Amino acid sequence: MWPWARKLEELAESGTPAALVTVVRCAGSTPAAPGAKMIVLGDGTFFGTIGGGHLEQLVIEEARACVASGESKMGRYPLGAAAGQCCGGVVETFVDVQNVGPHLHLFGAGHVAQALCRVLSGTPFSVHAVDERDEWAGALPPEVHCHRVPWDAYVRDATWSADRTYVAIMTHRHDVDEAIVAEVVKRPARYLGLIGSQTKWRRFRDRLEARGIPAENLDRVHCPIGLDTGGKSPQEVAVSIAAQLLSVHHGRNGGA
């Protein structure tokens, strides 16, 4: 058996949308047995096989459509003329989409970031936290994808999407925060948030505009981050940020 679970874990770490295709039922003569699996990416790249031939091509196209729509589904393929195969059997598949929900790129693993990870547990968000400090990154909840790499390397290699990428910037240094903002505003994302005061953002914005970053890009940044609840503790701030993220995800005005 090929290591499909390891490949899925690798794709989850990078936030790459994919579909896990499983043959769930076969009747008559078929090129695959129940339990056969393959993984299909949105661009048609695939790993593993369910028997090859035109059947496999049909399933790959269906899986690509599922990745695009974000919806899992069953499929049924009679192996006759329409499938370009004359086995005479029937193959049923289940396409299970992976990594198509909202992804939060969380820069920093301090007190607020740790609280935010806890608050987002059990929500649609997949959290990818970026912090090189072992003593802080190691304290994150186990379900969080932890990246102990330089922030610029992460930004370069991460998956970015105008529909499902969310960004929250809250490192332990203002100069790092500013540098991250300068890079991420160039990339597609549905939400960009920066922790800090209005004064902090005015100073950042003045310097970033002086560097030639267009005002319309900077207009995308939410700072102060989160909804204005009046709370100041890390847990309260995390709740306000999570509320804004969920409002944006679910299309509510409170996230605007």
PDB file of C-alpha atoms in Angstrom:
ATOM      1  CA  MET A   1       0.000   0.000   0.000  1.00  0.00           C
ATOM      2  CA  TRP A   2       1.416   3.386  -0.960  1.00  0.00           C
ATOM      3  CA  PRO A   3       1.826   5.970   1.854  1.00  0.00           C
ATOM      4  CA  TRP A   4      -1.209   8.102   1.004  1.00  0.00           C
ATOM      5  CA  ALA A   5      -1.675   9.248   4.606  1.00  0.00           C
ATOM      6  CA  ARG A   6       1.868  10.652   4.638  1.00  0.00           C
ATOM      7  CA  LYS A   7       1.180  12.529   1.407  1.00  0.00           C
ATOM      8  CA  LEU A   8      -2.037  13.983   2.823  1.00  0.00           C
ATOM      9  CA  GLU A   9      -0.148  15.169   5.883  1.00  0.00           C
ATOM     10  CA  GLU A  10       2.445  16.825   3.649  1.00  0.00           C
ATOM     11  CA  LEU A  11      -0.292  18.609   1.686  1.00  0.00           C
ATOM     12  CA  ALA A  12      -1.987  19.706   4.904  1.00  0.00           C
ATOM     13  CA  GLU A  13       1.278  21.214   6.154  1.00  0.00           C
ATOM     14  CA  SER A  14       1.544  23.335   3.019  1.00  0.00           C
ATOM     15  CA  GLY A  15      -2.185  24.082   2.920  1.00  0.00           C
ATOM     16  CA  THR A  16      -2.537  22.652  -0.581  1.00  0.00           C
ATOM     17  CA  PRO A  17      -6.131  21.811  -1.586  1.00  0.00           C
ATOM     18  CA  ALA A  18      -6.525  18.196  -2.652  1.00  0.00           C
ATOM     19  CA  ALA A  19      -9.020  15.380  -3.057  1.00  0.00           C
ATOM     20  CA  LEU A  20      -8.619  11.903  -1.630  1.00  0.00           C
ATOM     21  CA  VAL A  21     -10.340   9.472  -4.001  1.00  0.00           C
ATOM     22  CA  THR A  22     -11.302   6.067  -2.592  1.00  0.00           C
ATOM     23  CA  VAL A  23     -12.882   3.190  -4.491  1.00  0.00           C
ATOM     24  CA  VAL A  24     -15.755   2.176  -2.219  1.00  0.00           C
ATOM     25  CA  ARG A  25     -17.518  -0.480  -4.307  1.00  0.00           C
ATOM     26  CA  CYS A  26     -16.869  -2.602  -7.394  1.00  0.00           C
ATOM     27  CA  ALA A  27     -19.249  -4.833  -9.304  1.00  0.00           C
ATOM     28  CA  GLY A  28     -18.264  -7.130 -12.149  1.00  0.00           C
ATOM     29  CA  SER A  29     -14.881  -6.822 -13.856  1.00  0.00           C
ATOM     30  CA  THR A  30     -13.022  -3.666 -12.795  1.00  0.00           C
ATOM     31  CA  PRO A  31      -9.398  -2.469 -12.866  1.00  0.00           C
ATOM     32  CA  ALA A  32      -9.360  -1.604  -9.163  1.00  0.00           C
ATOM     33  CA  ALA A  33     -10.436  -3.152  -5.893  1.00  0.00           C
ATOM     34  CA  PRO A  34     -12.386  -1.500  -3.069  1.00  0.00           C
ATOM     35  CA  GLY A  35     -10.058   0.567  -0.907  1.00  0.00           C
ATOM     36  CA  ALA A  36      -7.799   1.682  -3.768  1.00  0.00           C
ATOM     37  CA  LYS A  37      -6.852   5.347  -3.315  1.00  0.00           C
ATOM     38  CA  MET A  38      -5.390   8.238  -5.197  1.00  0.00           C
ATOM     39  CA  ILE A  39      -4.859  11.904  -4.365  1.00  0.00           C
ATOM     40  CA  VAL A  40      -5.701  14.595  -6.912  1.00  0.00           C
ATOM     41  CA  LEU A  41      -4.689  18.272  -6.793  1.00  0.00           C
ATOM     42  CA  GLY A  42      -6.598  21.128  -8.345  1.00  0.00           C
ATOM     43  CA  ASP A  43      -4.261  21.327 -11.332  1.00  0.00           C
ATOM     44  CA  GLY A  44      -4.709  17.629 -12.152  1.00  0.00           C
ATOM     45  CA  THR A  45      -1.496  16.410 -10.539  1.00  0.00           C
ATOM     46  CA  PHE A  46      -2.193  13.032  -8.945  1.00  0.00           C
ATOM     47  CA  PHE A  47      -0.560  10.475  -6.707  1.00  0.00           C
ATOM     48  CA  GLY A  48      -1.441   6.770  -6.594  1.00  0.00           C
ATOM     49  CA  THR A  49      -3.848   4.991  -8.927  1.00  0.00           C
ATOM     50  CA  ILE A  50      -7.269   3.410  -9.057  1.00  0.00           C
ATOM     51  CA  GLY A  51      -6.448   1.286 -12.062  1.00  0.00           C
ATOM     52  CA  GLY A  52      -5.479   3.660 -14.853  1.00  0.00           C
ATOM     53  CA  GLY A  53      -7.158   4.013 -18.218  1.00  0.00           C
ATOM     54  CA  HIS A  54     -10.005   6.308 -19.164  1.00  0.00           C
ATOM     55  CA  LEU A  55     -11.806   5.557 -15.911  1.00  0.00           C
ATOM     56  CA  GLU A  56      -8.975   7.137 -13.990  1.00  0.00           C
ATOM     57  CA  GLN A  57      -9.042  10.209 -16.228  1.00  0.00           C
ATOM     58  CA  LEU A  58     -12.773  10.633 -15.624  1.00  0.00           C
ATOM     59  CA  VAL A  59     -12.249  10.353 -11.881  1.00  0.00           C
ATOM     60  CA  ILE A  60      -9.380  12.862 -11.942  1.00  0.00           C
ATOM     61  CA  GLU A  61     -11.570  15.422 -13.716  1.00  0.00           C
ATOM     62  CA  GLU A  62     -14.351  14.849 -11.194  1.00  0.00           C
ATOM     63  CA  ALA A  63     -11.889  15.211  -8.313  1.00  0.00           C
ATOM     64  CA  ARG A  64     -10.546  18.473  -9.756  1.00  0.00           C
ATOM     65  CA  ALA A  65     -14.089  19.824  -9.914  1.00  0.00           C
ATOM     66  CA  CYS A  66     -14.611  18.821  -6.286  1.00  0.00           C
ATOM     67  CA  VAL A  67     -11.445  20.657  -5.225  1.00  0.00           C
ATOM     68  CA  ALA A  68     -12.649  23.753  -7.083  1.00  0.00           C
ATOM     69  CA  SER A  69     -16.099  23.644  -5.468  1.00  0.00           C
ATOM     70  CA  GLY A  70     -14.889  22.500  -2.056  1.00  0.00           C
ATOM     71  CA  GLU A  71     -17.523  19.768  -1.942  1.00  0.00           C
ATOM     72  CA  SER A  72     -17.015  16.034  -1.443  1.00  0.00           C
ATOM     73  CA  LYS A  73     -19.192  13.636  -3.419  1.00  0.00           C
ATOM     74  CA  MET A  74     -19.849  10.073  -4.490  1.00  0.00           C
ATOM     75  CA  GLY A  75     -19.270   8.950  -8.073  1.00  0.00           C
ATOM     76  CA  ARG A  76     -20.499   5.973 -10.124  1.00  0.00           C
ATOM     77  CA  TYR A  77     -18.760   4.829 -13.312  1.00  0.00           C
ATOM     78  CA  PRO A  78     -20.148   2.018 -15.509  1.00  0.00           C
ATOM     79  CA  LEU A  79     -17.209   0.618 -17.463  1.00  0.00           C
ATOM     80  CA  GLY A  80     -18.833   0.652 -20.858  1.00  0.00           C
ATOM     81  CA  ALA A  81     -18.490   2.763 -23.971  1.00  0.00           C
ATOM     82  CA  ALA A  82     -18.890   6.074 -22.082  1.00  0.00           C
ATOM     83  CA  ALA A  83     -15.861   5.270 -19.950  1.00  0.00           C
ATOM     84  CA  GLY A  84     -13.838   4.034 -22.890  1.00  0.00           C
ATOM     85  CA  GLN A  85     -13.454   0.620 -21.283  1.00  0.00           C
ATOM     86  CA  CYS A  86     -15.199  -2.659 -21.987  1.00  0.00           C
ATOM     87  CA  CYS A  87     -14.747  -4.404 -18.633  1.00  0.00           C
ATOM     88  CA  GLY A  88     -18.496  -4.345 -18.113  1.00  0.00           C
ATOM     89  CA  GLY A  89     -18.264  -3.664 -14.393  1.00  0.00           C
ATOM     90  CA  VAL A  90     -19.142  -0.672 -12.251  1.00  0.00           C
ATOM     91  CA  VAL A  91     -16.849   1.357  -9.983  1.00  0.00           C
ATOM     92  CA  GLU A  92     -18.134   3.631  -7.228  1.00  0.00           C
ATOM     93  CA  THR A  93     -15.869   6.220  -5.644  1.00  0.00           C
ATOM     94  CA  PHE A  94     -15.909   8.731  -2.835  1.00  0.00           C
ATOM     95  CA  VAL A  95     -14.068  12.015  -3.376  1.00  0.00           C
ATOM     96  CA  ASP A  96     -13.144  13.600  -0.056  1.00  0.00           C
ATOM     97  CA  VAL A  97     -11.848  17.160  -0.403  1.00  0.00           C
ATOM     98  CA  GLN A  98      -9.029  18.259   1.885  1.00  0.00           C
ATOM     99  CA  ASN A  99      -7.550  21.630   2.870  1.00  0.00           C
ATOM    100  CA  VAL A 100     -10.244  23.683   1.145  1.00  0.00           C
ATOM    101  CA  GLY A 101     -11.504  25.507   4.220  1.00  0.00           C
ATOM    102  CA  PRO A 102     -10.191  28.862   5.466  1.00  0.00           C
ATOM    103  CA  HIS A 103      -6.477  28.898   6.329  1.00  0.00           C
ATOM    104  CA  LEU A 104      -5.069  31.354   8.846  1.00  0.00           C
ATOM    105  CA  HIS A 105      -1.436  32.329   8.418  1.00  0.00           C
ATOM    106  CA  LEU A 106      -0.639  33.399  11.980  1.00  0.00           C
ATOM    107  CA  PHE A 107       2.678  35.220  12.380  1.00  0.00           C
ATOM    108  CA  GLY A 108       3.814  35.004  15.997  1.00  0.00           C
ATOM    109  CA  ALA A 109       3.203  32.491  18.778  1.00  0.00           C
ATOM    110  CA  GLY A 110       2.938  34.768  21.807  1.00  0.00           C
ATOM    111  CA  HIS A 111       0.190  35.006  24.416  1.00  0.00           C
ATOM    112  CA  VAL A 112      -2.539  36.359  22.103  1.00  0.00           C
ATOM    113  CA  ALA A 113      -1.590  33.959  19.303  1.00  0.00           C
ATOM    114  CA  GLN A 114      -1.769  30.980  21.639  1.00  0.00           C
ATOM    115  CA  ALA A 115      -5.155  32.102  22.919  1.00  0.00           C
ATOM    116  CA  LEU A 116      -6.377  32.636  19.350  1.00  0.00           C
ATOM    117  CA  CYS A 117      -5.362  29.095  18.422  1.00  0.00           C
ATOM    118  CA  ARG A 118      -7.391  27.757  21.345  1.00  0.00           C
ATOM    119  CA  VAL A 119     -10.436  29.855  20.455  1.00  0.00           C
ATOM    120  CA  LEU A 120     -10.356  28.752  16.798  1.00  0.00           C
ATOM    121  CA  SER A 121     -10.228  25.066  17.762  1.00  0.00           C
ATOM    122  CA  GLY A 122     -13.400  23.408  16.482  1.00  0.00           C
ATOM    123  CA  THR A 123     -14.063  26.104  13.854  1.00  0.00           C
ATOM    124  CA  PRO A 124     -13.564  25.757  10.067  1.00  0.00           C
ATOM    125  CA  PHE A 125     -10.148  27.426  10.319  1.00  0.00           C
ATOM    126  CA  SER A 126      -6.904  25.560   9.786  1.00  0.00           C
ATOM    127  CA  VAL A 127      -4.190  27.505  11.610  1.00  0.00           C
ATOM    128  CA  HIS A 128      -0.584  27.727  10.419  1.00  0.00           C
ATOM    129  CA  ALA A 129       1.524  29.485  13.054  1.00  0.00           C
ATOM    130  CA  VAL A 130       4.941  30.877  12.161  1.00  0.00           C
ATOM    131  CA  ASP A 131       7.536  31.523  14.880  1.00  0.00           C
ATOM    132  CA  GLU A 132      11.219  30.567  15.046  1.00  0.00           C
ATOM    133  CA  ARG A 133      11.270  30.663  18.869  1.00  0.00           C
ATOM    134  CA  ASP A 134      11.074  27.065  20.081  1.00  0.00           C
ATOM    135  CA  GLU A 135       9.962  28.011  23.572  1.00  0.00           C
ATOM    136  CA  TRP A 136       6.861  29.760  22.204  1.00  0.00           C
ATOM    137  CA  ALA A 137       6.038  27.638  19.183  1.00  0.00           C
ATOM    138  CA  GLY A 138       6.251  24.521  21.319  1.00  0.00           C
ATOM    139  CA  ALA A 139       3.391  25.781  23.496  1.00  0.00           C
ATOM    140  CA  LEU A 140       0.852  25.888  20.660  1.00  0.00           C
ATOM    141  CA  PRO A 141      -2.076  23.413  20.650  1.00  0.00           C
ATOM    142  CA  PRO A 142      -1.303  20.126  18.874  1.00  0.00           C
ATOM    143  CA  GLU A 143      -3.817  20.683  16.077  1.00  0.00           C
ATOM    144  CA  VAL A 144      -1.994  23.842  14.930  1.00  0.00           C
ATOM    145  CA  HIS A 145       0.433  23.498  12.022  1.00  0.00           C
ATOM    146  CA  CYS A 146       3.596  24.938  13.559  1.00  0.00           C
ATOM    147  CA  HIS A 147       6.307  26.354  11.279  1.00  0.00           C
ATOM    148  CA  ARG A 148       9.632  27.095  13.013  1.00  0.00           C
ATOM    149  CA  VAL A 149      11.053  28.885   9.981  1.00  0.00           C
ATOM    150  CA  PRO A 150      11.928  32.498   9.095  1.00  0.00           C
ATOM    151  CA  TRP A 151       8.768  34.409   8.270  1.00  0.00           C
ATOM    152  CA  ASP A 152       9.997  35.422   4.803  1.00  0.00           C
ATOM    153  CA  ALA A 153      10.653  31.789   3.855  1.00  0.00           C
ATOM    154  CA  TYR A 154       7.157  30.897   4.977  1.00  0.00           C
ATOM    155  CA  VAL A 155       5.584  33.747   3.004  1.00  0.00           C
ATOM    156  CA  ARG A 156       7.471  32.672  -0.107  1.00  0.00           C
ATOM    157  CA  ASP A 157       6.407  29.027   0.078  1.00  0.00           C
ATOM    158  CA  ALA A 158       2.877  29.294   1.501  1.00  0.00           C
ATOM    159  CA  THR A 159      -0.335  28.862  -0.476  1.00  0.00           C
ATOM    160  CA  TRP A 160      -2.214  32.157  -1.020  1.00  0.00           C
ATOM    161  CA  SER A 161      -5.842  32.473  -2.083  1.00  0.00           C
ATOM    162  CA  ALA A 162      -8.175  35.443  -2.373  1.00  0.00           C
ATOM    163  CA  ASP A 163     -11.027  33.240  -1.149  1.00  0.00           C
ATOM    164  CA  ARG A 164      -9.629  31.240   1.752  1.00  0.00           C
ATOM    165  CA  THR A 165      -6.374  32.804   2.987  1.00  0.00           C
ATOM    166  CA  TYR A 166      -6.515  34.831   6.208  1.00  0.00           C
ATOM    167  CA  VAL A 167      -3.538  36.560   7.830  1.00  0.00           C
ATOM    168  CA  ALA A 168      -2.992  37.688  11.421  1.00  0.00           C
ATOM    169  CA  ILE A 169       0.292  39.420  12.258  1.00  0.00           C
ATOM    170  CA  MET A 170       1.333  39.572  15.920  1.00  0.00           C
ATOM    171  CA  THR A 171       5.055  38.939  16.317  1.00  0.00           C
ATOM    172  CA  HIS A 172       7.180  40.101  19.257  1.00  0.00           C
ATOM    173  CA  ARG A 173       8.834  42.913  17.243  1.00  0.00           C
ATOM    174  CA  HIS A 174       7.301  45.920  15.505  1.00  0.00           C
ATOM    175  CA  ASP A 175       9.952  45.983  12.788  1.00  0.00           C
ATOM    176  CA  VAL A 176       9.140  42.368  11.924  1.00  0.00           C
ATOM    177  CA  ASP A 177       5.419  43.140  11.908  1.00  0.00           C
ATOM    178  CA  GLU A 178       6.020  45.980   9.452  1.00  0.00           C
ATOM    179  CA  ALA A 179       8.198  43.846   7.202  1.00  0.00           C
ATOM    180  CA  ILE A 180       5.562  41.107   7.090  1.00  0.00           C
ATOM    181  CA  VAL A 181       2.824  43.600   6.225  1.00  0.00           C
ATOM    182  CA  ALA A 182       4.964  44.923   3.364  1.00  0.00           C
ATOM    183  CA  GLU A 183       5.173  41.432   1.886  1.00  0.00           C
ATOM    184  CA  VAL A 184       1.714  40.010   2.494  1.00  0.00           C
ATOM    185  CA  VAL A 185      -0.200  43.006   1.103  1.00  0.00           C
ATOM    186  CA  LYS A 186       1.256  42.033  -2.285  1.00  0.00           C
ATOM    187  CA  ARG A 187      -0.435  38.629  -2.120  1.00  0.00           C
ATOM    188  CA  PRO A 188      -4.045  37.490  -2.427  1.00  0.00           C
ATOM    189  CA  ALA A 189      -5.890  37.056   0.858  1.00  0.00           C
ATOM    190  CA  ARG A 190      -9.424  37.477   2.083  1.00  0.00           C
ATOM    191  CA  TYR A 191      -8.398  39.067   5.367  1.00  0.00           C
ATOM    192  CA  LEU A 192      -5.266  40.832   6.658  1.00  0.00           C
ATOM    193  CA  GLY A 193      -5.077  41.780  10.327  1.00  0.00           C
ATOM    194  CA  LEU A 194      -2.307  43.450  12.338  1.00  0.00           C
ATOM    195  CA  ILE A 195      -2.264  43.618  16.122  1.00  0.00           C
ATOM    196  CA  GLY A 196      -1.633  47.080  17.558  1.00  0.00           C
ATOM    197  CA  SER A 197      -3.065  50.545  18.011  1.00  0.00           C
ATOM    198  CA  GLN A 198      -4.220  53.110  15.492  1.00  0.00           C
ATOM    199  CA  THR A 199      -1.041  55.061  16.236  1.00  0.00           C
ATOM    200  CA  LYS A 200       1.107  52.048  15.371  1.00  0.00           C
ATOM    201  CA  TRP A 201      -0.741  51.592  12.106  1.00  0.00           C
ATOM    202  CA  ARG A 202      -0.455  55.286  11.125  1.00  0.00           C
ATOM    203  CA  ARG A 203       3.314  55.096  11.551  1.00  0.00           C
ATOM    204  CA  PHE A 204       3.523  51.817   9.652  1.00  0.00           C
ATOM    205  CA  ARG A 205       1.339  53.146   6.872  1.00  0.00           C
ATOM    206  CA  ASP A 206       3.340  56.345   6.425  1.00  0.00           C
ATOM    207  CA  ARG A 207       6.567  54.378   6.074  1.00  0.00           C
ATOM    208  CA  LEU A 208       5.064  51.755   3.781  1.00  0.00           C
ATOM    209  CA  GLU A 209       3.517  54.370   1.481  1.00  0.00           C
ATOM    210  CA  ALA A 210       6.910  56.107   1.353  1.00  0.00           C
ATOM    211  CA  ARG A 211       8.325  52.788   0.095  1.00  0.00           C
ATOM    212  CA  GLY A 212       5.858  52.873  -2.789  1.00  0.00           C
ATOM    213  CA  ILE A 213       3.247  50.395  -1.568  1.00  0.00           C
ATOM    214  CA  PRO A 214      -0.107  51.440  -3.083  1.00  0.00           C
ATOM    215  CA  ALA A 215      -2.700  52.882  -0.713  1.00  0.00           C
ATOM    216  CA  GLU A 216      -5.333  50.426  -1.943  1.00  0.00           C
ATOM    217  CA  ASN A 217      -3.143  47.543  -0.789  1.00  0.00           C
ATOM    218  CA  LEU A 218      -2.714  49.063   2.655  1.00  0.00           C
ATOM    219  CA  ASP A 219      -6.455  49.743   2.896  1.00  0.00           C
ATOM    220  CA  ARG A 220      -6.910  45.959   3.193  1.00  0.00           C
ATOM    221  CA  VAL A 221      -5.206  45.838   6.599  1.00  0.00           C
ATOM    222  CA  HIS A 222      -7.372  45.643   9.730  1.00  0.00           C
ATOM    223  CA  CYS A 223      -5.539  47.466  12.520  1.00  0.00           C
ATOM    224  CA  PRO A 224      -6.456  47.393  15.331  1.00  0.00           C
ATOM    225  CA  ILE A 225      -7.252  43.755  14.644  1.00  0.00           C
ATOM    226  CA  GLY A 226     -10.501  42.171  15.780  1.00  0.00           C
ATOM    227  CA  LEU A 227     -13.894  43.526  16.785  1.00  0.00           C
ATOM    228  CA  ASP A 228     -13.988  46.318  19.361  1.00  0.00           C
ATOM    229  CA  THR A 229     -15.169  44.495  22.479  1.00  0.00           C
ATOM    230  CA  GLY A 230     -13.222  46.632  24.944  1.00  0.00           C
ATOM    231  CA  GLY A 231     -11.369  43.599  26.324  1.00  0.00           C
ATOM    232  CA  LYS A 232      -7.606  43.837  26.884  1.00  0.00           C
ATOM    233  CA  SER A 233      -6.499  40.425  28.155  1.00  0.00           C
ATOM    234  CA  PRO A 234      -4.937  37.966  25.684  1.00  0.00           C
ATOM    235  CA  GLN A 235      -8.018  35.736  25.843  1.00  0.00           C
ATOM    236  CA  GLU A 236     -10.409  38.648  25.272  1.00  0.00           C
ATOM    237  CA  VAL A 237      -8.359  39.962  22.362  1.00  0.00           C
ATOM    238  CA  ALA A 238      -8.240  36.464  20.884  1.00  0.00           C
ATOM    239  CA  VAL A 239     -12.021  36.162  21.123  1.00  0.00           C
ATOM    240  CA  SER A 240     -12.434  39.506  19.325  1.00  0.00           C
ATOM    241  CA  ILE A 241     -10.061  38.422  16.536  1.00  0.00           C
ATOM    242  CA  ALA A 242     -11.745  35.045  16.152  1.00  0.00           C
ATOM    243  CA  ALA A 243     -15.135  36.762  15.962  1.00  0.00           C
ATOM    244  CA  GLN A 244     -13.901  38.997  13.140  1.00  0.00           C
ATOM    245  CA  LEU A 245     -12.348  36.087  11.255  1.00  0.00           C
ATOM    246  CA  LEU A 246     -15.546  34.061  11.503  1.00  0.00           C
ATOM    247  CA  SER A 247     -17.641  37.073  10.481  1.00  0.00           C
ATOM    248  CA  VAL A 248     -15.583  37.486   7.324  1.00  0.00           C
ATOM    249  CA  HIS A 249     -15.662  33.751   6.617  1.00  0.00           C
ATOM    250  CA  HIS A 250     -19.438  33.586   6.963  1.00  0.00           C
ATOM    251  CA  GLY A 251     -20.016  36.826   5.051  1.00  0.00           C
ATOM    252  CA  ARG A 252     -21.374  38.885   7.940  1.00  0.00           C
ATOM    253  CA  ASN A 253     -21.055  42.662   8.070  1.00  0.00           C
ATOM    254  CA  GLY A 254     -19.376  42.568  11.453  1.00  0.00           C
ATOM    255  CA  GLY A 255     -16.180  41.480   9.815  1.00  0.00           C
ATOM    256  CA  ALA A 256     -15.986  44.472   7.486  1.00  0.00           C
TER     257      ALA A 256
END
